[in-house]
Coordinates of C-alpha atoms and ligand atoms in Angstrom, one line a residue:
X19 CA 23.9 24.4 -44.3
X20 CA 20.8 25.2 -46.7
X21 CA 21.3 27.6 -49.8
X22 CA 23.6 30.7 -49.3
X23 CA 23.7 34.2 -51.1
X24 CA 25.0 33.7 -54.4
X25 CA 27.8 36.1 -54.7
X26 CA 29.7 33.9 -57.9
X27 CA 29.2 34.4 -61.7
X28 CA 26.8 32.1 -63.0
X29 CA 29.4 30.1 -65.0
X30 CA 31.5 28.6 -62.1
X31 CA 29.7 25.5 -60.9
X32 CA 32.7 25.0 -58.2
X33 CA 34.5 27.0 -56.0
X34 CA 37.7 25.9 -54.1
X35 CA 38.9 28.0 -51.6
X36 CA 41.9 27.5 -49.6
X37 CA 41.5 24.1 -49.1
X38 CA 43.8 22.4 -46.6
X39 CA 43.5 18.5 -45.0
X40 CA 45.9 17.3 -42.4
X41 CA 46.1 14.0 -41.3
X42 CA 47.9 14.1 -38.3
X43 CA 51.3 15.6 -39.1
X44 CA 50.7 15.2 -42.9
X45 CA 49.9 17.9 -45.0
X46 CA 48.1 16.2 -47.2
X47 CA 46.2 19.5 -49.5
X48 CA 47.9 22.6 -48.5
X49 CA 46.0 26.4 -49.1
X50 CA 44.5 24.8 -52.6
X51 CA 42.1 27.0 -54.3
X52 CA 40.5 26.2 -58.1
X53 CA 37.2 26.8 -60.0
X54 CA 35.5 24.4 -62.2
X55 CA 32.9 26.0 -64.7
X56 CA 29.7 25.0 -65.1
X57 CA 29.6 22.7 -68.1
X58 CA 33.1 21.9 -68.5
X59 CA 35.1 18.9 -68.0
X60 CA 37.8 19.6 -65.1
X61 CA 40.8 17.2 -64.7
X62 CA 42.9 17.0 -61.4
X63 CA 45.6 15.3 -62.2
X64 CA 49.7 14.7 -60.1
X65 CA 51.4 11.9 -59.2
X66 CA 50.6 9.3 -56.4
X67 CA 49.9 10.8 -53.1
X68 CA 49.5 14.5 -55.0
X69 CA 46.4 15.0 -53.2
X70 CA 43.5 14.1 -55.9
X71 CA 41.3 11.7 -54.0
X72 CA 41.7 14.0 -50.5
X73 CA 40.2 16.7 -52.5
X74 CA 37.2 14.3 -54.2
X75 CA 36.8 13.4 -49.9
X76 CA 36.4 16.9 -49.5
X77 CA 33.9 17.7 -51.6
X78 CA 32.3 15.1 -51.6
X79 CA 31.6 14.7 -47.9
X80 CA 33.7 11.8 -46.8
X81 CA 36.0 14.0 -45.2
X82 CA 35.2 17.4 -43.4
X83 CA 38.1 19.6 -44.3
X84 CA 40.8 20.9 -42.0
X85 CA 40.1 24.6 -43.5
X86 CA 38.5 26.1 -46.4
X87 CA 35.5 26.9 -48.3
X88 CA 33.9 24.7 -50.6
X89 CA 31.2 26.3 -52.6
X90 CA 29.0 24.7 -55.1
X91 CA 26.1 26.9 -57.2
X92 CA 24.0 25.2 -58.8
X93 CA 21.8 26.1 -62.3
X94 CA 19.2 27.9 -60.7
X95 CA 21.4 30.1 -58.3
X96 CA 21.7 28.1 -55.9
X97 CA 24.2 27.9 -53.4
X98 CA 25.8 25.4 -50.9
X99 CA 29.0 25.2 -48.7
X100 CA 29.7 21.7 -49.1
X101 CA 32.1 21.9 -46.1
X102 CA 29.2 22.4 -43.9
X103 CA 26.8 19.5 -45.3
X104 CA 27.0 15.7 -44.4
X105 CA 27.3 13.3 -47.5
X106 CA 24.1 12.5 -47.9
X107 CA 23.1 16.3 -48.2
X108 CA 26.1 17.0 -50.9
X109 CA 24.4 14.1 -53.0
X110 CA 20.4 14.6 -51.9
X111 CA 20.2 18.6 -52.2
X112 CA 23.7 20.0 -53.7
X113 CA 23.2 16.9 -56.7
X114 CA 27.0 15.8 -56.4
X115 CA 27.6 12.1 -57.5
X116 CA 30.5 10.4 -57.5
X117 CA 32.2 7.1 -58.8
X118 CA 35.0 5.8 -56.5
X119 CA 38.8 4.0 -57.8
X120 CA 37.5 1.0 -57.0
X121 CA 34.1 -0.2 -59.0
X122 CA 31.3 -0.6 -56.8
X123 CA 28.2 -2.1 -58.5
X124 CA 25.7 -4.2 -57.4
X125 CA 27.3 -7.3 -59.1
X126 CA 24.2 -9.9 -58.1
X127 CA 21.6 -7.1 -59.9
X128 CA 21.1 -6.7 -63.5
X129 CA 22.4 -4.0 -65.1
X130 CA 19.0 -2.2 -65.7
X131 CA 18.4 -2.8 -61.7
X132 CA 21.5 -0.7 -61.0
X133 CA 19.9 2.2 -62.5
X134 CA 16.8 1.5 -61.1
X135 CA 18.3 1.4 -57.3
X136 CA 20.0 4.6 -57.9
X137 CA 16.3 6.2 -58.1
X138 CA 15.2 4.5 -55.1
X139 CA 14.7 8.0 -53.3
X140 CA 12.7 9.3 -55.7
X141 CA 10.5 6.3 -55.6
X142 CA 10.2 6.0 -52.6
X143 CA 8.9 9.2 -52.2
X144 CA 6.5 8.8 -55.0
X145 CA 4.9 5.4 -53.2
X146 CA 4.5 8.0 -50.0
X147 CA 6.3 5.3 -48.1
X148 CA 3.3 3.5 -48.1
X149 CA 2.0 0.0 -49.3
X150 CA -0.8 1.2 -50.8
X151 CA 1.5 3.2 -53.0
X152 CA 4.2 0.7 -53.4
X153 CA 1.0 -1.2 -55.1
X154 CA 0.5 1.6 -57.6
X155 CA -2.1 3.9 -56.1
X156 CA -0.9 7.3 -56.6
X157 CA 1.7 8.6 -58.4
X158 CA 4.3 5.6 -58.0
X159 CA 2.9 4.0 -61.4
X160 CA 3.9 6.9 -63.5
X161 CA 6.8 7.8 -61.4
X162 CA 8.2 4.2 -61.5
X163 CA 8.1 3.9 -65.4
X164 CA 9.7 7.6 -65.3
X165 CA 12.8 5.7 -63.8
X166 CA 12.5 2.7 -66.1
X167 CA 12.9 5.5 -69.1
X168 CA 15.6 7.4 -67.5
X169 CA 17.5 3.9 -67.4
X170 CA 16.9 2.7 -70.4
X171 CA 18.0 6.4 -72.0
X172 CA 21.3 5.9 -70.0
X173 CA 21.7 2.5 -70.7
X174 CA 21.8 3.3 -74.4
X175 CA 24.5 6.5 -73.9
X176 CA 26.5 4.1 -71.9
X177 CA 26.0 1.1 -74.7
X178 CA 25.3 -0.9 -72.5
X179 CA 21.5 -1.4 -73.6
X180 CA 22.0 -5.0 -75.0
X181 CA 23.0 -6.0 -71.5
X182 CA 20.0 -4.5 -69.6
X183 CA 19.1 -7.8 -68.2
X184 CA 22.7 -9.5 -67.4
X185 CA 23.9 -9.3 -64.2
X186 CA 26.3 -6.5 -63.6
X187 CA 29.4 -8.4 -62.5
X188 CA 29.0 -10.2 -65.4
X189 CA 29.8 -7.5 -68.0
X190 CA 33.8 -6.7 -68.7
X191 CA 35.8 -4.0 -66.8
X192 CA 35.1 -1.3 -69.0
X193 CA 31.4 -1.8 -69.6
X194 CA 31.1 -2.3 -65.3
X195 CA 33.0 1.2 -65.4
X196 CA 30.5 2.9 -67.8
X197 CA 27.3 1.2 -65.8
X198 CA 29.0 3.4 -62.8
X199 CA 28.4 6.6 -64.9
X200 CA 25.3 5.4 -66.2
X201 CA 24.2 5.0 -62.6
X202 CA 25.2 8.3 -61.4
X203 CA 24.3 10.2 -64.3
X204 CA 20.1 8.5 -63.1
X205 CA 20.6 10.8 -60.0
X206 CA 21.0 13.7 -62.8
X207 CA 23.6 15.5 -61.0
X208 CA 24.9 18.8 -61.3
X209 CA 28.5 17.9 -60.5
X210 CA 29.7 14.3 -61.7
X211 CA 32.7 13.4 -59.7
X212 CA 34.8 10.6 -61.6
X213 CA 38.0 9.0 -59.9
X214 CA 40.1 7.1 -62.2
X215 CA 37.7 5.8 -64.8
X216 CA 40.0 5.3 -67.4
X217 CA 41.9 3.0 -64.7
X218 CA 42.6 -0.4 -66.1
X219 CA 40.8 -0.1 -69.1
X220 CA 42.1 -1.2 -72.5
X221 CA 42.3 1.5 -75.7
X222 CA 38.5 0.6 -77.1
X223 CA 37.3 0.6 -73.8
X224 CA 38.8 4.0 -73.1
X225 CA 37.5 5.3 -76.5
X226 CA 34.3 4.1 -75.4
X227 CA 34.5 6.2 -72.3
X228 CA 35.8 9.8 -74.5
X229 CA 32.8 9.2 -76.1
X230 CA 30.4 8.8 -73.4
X231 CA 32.1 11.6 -71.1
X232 CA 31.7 13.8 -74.6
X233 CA 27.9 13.2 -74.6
X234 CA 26.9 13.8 -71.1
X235 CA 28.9 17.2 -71.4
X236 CA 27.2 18.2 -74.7
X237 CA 23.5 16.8 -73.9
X238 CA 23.4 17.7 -70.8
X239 CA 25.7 20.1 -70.0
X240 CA 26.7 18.1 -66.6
X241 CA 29.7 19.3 -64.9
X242 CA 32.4 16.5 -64.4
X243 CA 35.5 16.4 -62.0
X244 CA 37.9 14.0 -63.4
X245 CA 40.9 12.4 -61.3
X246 CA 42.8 10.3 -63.8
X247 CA 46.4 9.2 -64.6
X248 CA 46.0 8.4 -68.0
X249 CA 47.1 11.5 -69.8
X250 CA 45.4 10.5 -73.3
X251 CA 42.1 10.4 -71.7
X252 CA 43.0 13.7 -70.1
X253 CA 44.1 15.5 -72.8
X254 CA 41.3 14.7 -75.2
X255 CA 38.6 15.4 -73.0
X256 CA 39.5 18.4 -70.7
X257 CA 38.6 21.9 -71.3
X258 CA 40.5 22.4 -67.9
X259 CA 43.3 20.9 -66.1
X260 CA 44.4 21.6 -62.6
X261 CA 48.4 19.6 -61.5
X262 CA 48.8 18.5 -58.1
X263 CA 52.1 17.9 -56.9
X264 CA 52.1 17.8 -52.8
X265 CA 48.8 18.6 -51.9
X266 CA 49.7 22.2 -54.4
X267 CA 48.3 23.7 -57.3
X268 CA 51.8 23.7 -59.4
X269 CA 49.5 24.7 -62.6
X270 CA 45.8 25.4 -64.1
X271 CA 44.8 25.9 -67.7
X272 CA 43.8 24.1 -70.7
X273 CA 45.3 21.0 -72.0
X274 CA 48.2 22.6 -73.8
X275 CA 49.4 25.0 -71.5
X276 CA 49.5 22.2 -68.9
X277 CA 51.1 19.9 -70.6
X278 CA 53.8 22.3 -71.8
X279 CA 54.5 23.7 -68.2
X280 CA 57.7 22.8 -67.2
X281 CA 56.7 22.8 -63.5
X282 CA 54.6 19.7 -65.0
X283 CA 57.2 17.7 -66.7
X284 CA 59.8 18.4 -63.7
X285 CA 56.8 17.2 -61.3
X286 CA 55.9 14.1 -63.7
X287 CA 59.8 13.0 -64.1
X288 CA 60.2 13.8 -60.6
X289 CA 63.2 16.2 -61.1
X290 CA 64.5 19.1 -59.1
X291 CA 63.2 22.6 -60.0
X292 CA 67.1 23.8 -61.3
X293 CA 66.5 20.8 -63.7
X294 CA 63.3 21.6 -65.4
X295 CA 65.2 23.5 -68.8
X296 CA 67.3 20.6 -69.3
X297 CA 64.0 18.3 -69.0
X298 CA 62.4 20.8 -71.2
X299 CA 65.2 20.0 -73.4
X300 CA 64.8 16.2 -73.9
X301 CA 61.0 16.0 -74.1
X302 CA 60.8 16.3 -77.6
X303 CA 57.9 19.6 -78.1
X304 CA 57.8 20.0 -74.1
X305 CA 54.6 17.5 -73.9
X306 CA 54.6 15.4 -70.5
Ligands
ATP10 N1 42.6 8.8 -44.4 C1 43.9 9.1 -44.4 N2 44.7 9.1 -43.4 C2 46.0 9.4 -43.5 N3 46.6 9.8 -44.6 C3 45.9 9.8 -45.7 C4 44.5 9.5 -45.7 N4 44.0 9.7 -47.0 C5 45.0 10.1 -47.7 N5 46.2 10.2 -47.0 C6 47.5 10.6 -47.4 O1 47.3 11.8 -48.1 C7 48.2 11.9 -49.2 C8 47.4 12.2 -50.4 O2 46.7 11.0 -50.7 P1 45.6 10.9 -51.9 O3 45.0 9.5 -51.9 O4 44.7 12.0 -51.8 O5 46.5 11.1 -53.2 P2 46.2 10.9 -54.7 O6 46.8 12.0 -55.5 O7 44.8 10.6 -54.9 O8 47.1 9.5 -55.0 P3 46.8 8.4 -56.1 O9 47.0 9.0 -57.4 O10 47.9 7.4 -55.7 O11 45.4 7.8 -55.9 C9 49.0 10.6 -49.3 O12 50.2 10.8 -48.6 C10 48.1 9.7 -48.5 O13 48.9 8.6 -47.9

């Protein structure tokens, strides 16, 4: 599917309509509809099994959706049905990128050669799939120090610009996690789809990740979709959250009406819906 009629306001980047994914008899996102703005940070948070990495599959193309729509616009008006495209489409045209649970770097490559395999395409391109331009004649030369810059200007965001010649799988967890970004932010997407970045990383390596999330939003205004479980990363970073409990929207707002929804706590203490006043009752404020 190429571009559609844009019939959104300019400020929603993502529009989730009616979403449902079945897995055989498993209901696994029922009727879930949300919008992300363009700009924001947009957490997706719920227990295990809530849902949250069915609906990254979704959008992101590793799944094709039971029903629903899907719709992405991007800066310039531009619109796609991401149900409709194949995964390489949602990252090639749409500008979607992703980082997955599970860290998936090219550990053998340095760290500046991760960035620089994430611009293959547009190198590629550039050497007109020829030799000839491979060797530099044309506009490979200039396009392939273009992507050396680009790498180095994320390398330094991500601090990771002392490392820029250290094999990847070398560097700890949390620097592996922000090369992951780093990488995905060289395809300069207009929808960064993060699952569990926060996963498994100490308190300064978390801090370092606030930090770098904060910059992409405010120096590039890049859209991010956050799954994560760690509710200190959430709540300092979100301008939006959206609860999962069941493959359902149970709630959707900022940080401190979510996390002063009872439907929230009961969800998050896994208590039954007669119990949420007395829950309310013991967590001291209402916070999760
Ligand atoms: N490919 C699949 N085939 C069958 N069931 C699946 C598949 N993918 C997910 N599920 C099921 O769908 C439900 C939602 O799973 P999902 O991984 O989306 O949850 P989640 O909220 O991301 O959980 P977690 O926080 O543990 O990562 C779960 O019951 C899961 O077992």
């Amino acid at each position: 599917m190429s571009p559609v009629e844009n019939t959104m306001s300019n400020d929603t980047l993502l529009k989730v309509e009616h979403l449902s994914m079945k897995f055989g008899g498993l209901m696994a996102i029922n009727d879930l509809s949300f919008e992300a703005k363009r700009g924001d940070i947009t957490a997706l948070i719920g227990p295990n099994g809530a849902g949250k990495t069915t609906v990254f599959n979704c959008i992101t193309g590793f799944y094709k959706p039971t029903m629903g729509m899907i719709t992405l616009t991007q800066r310039g008006g531009k619109q796609y049905l991401l149900e409709r495209l194949p995964d390489f489409r949602i990252t090639k045209e749409a500008k979607v990128a992703r980082t997955f649970q599970n860290i998936r770097l090219f550990s053998g490559l340095t760290v500046l050669e991760n960035l620089l395999v994430a611009q293959h395409n547009k190198l590629m391109k550039a050497s007109g799939f020829t030799v000839l331009g491979l060797l530099g004649i044309g506009p490979y030369k200039k396009e392939a120090a273009g992507a050396i810059e680009l790498a180095r200007f994320w390398l330094e965001k991500a601090d990771l610009i002392d490392r820029a010649d250290d094999p990847a799988g070398d560097l700890p967890y949390g620097a592996q996690r922000r090369l992951e970004i780093a990488r995905a932010m060289c395809t300069g997407p207009e929808l960064l789809c993060l699952d569990e970045p926060a996963a498994g990383l100490n308190p300064r390596e978390s801090a370092a990740l606030n930090a770098l999330l904060k910059g992409i939003r405010a120096e590039t205004g890049t859209s991010i979709l956050l799954i994560e479980h760690d509710m200190s990363v959430v709540m300092e970073i979100s301008d939006h959250v959206i609860v999962l409990e069941y493959g359902q929207k149970i709630s959707d707002g900022n940080p401190d009406h979510v996390k002063n929804d009872p439907r929230v706590i009961a969800a998050y203490l896994g208590v039954e819906d007669e119990e949420v006043e007395e829950v309310i009752a013991t967590v001291e404020g209402g916070a999760i």
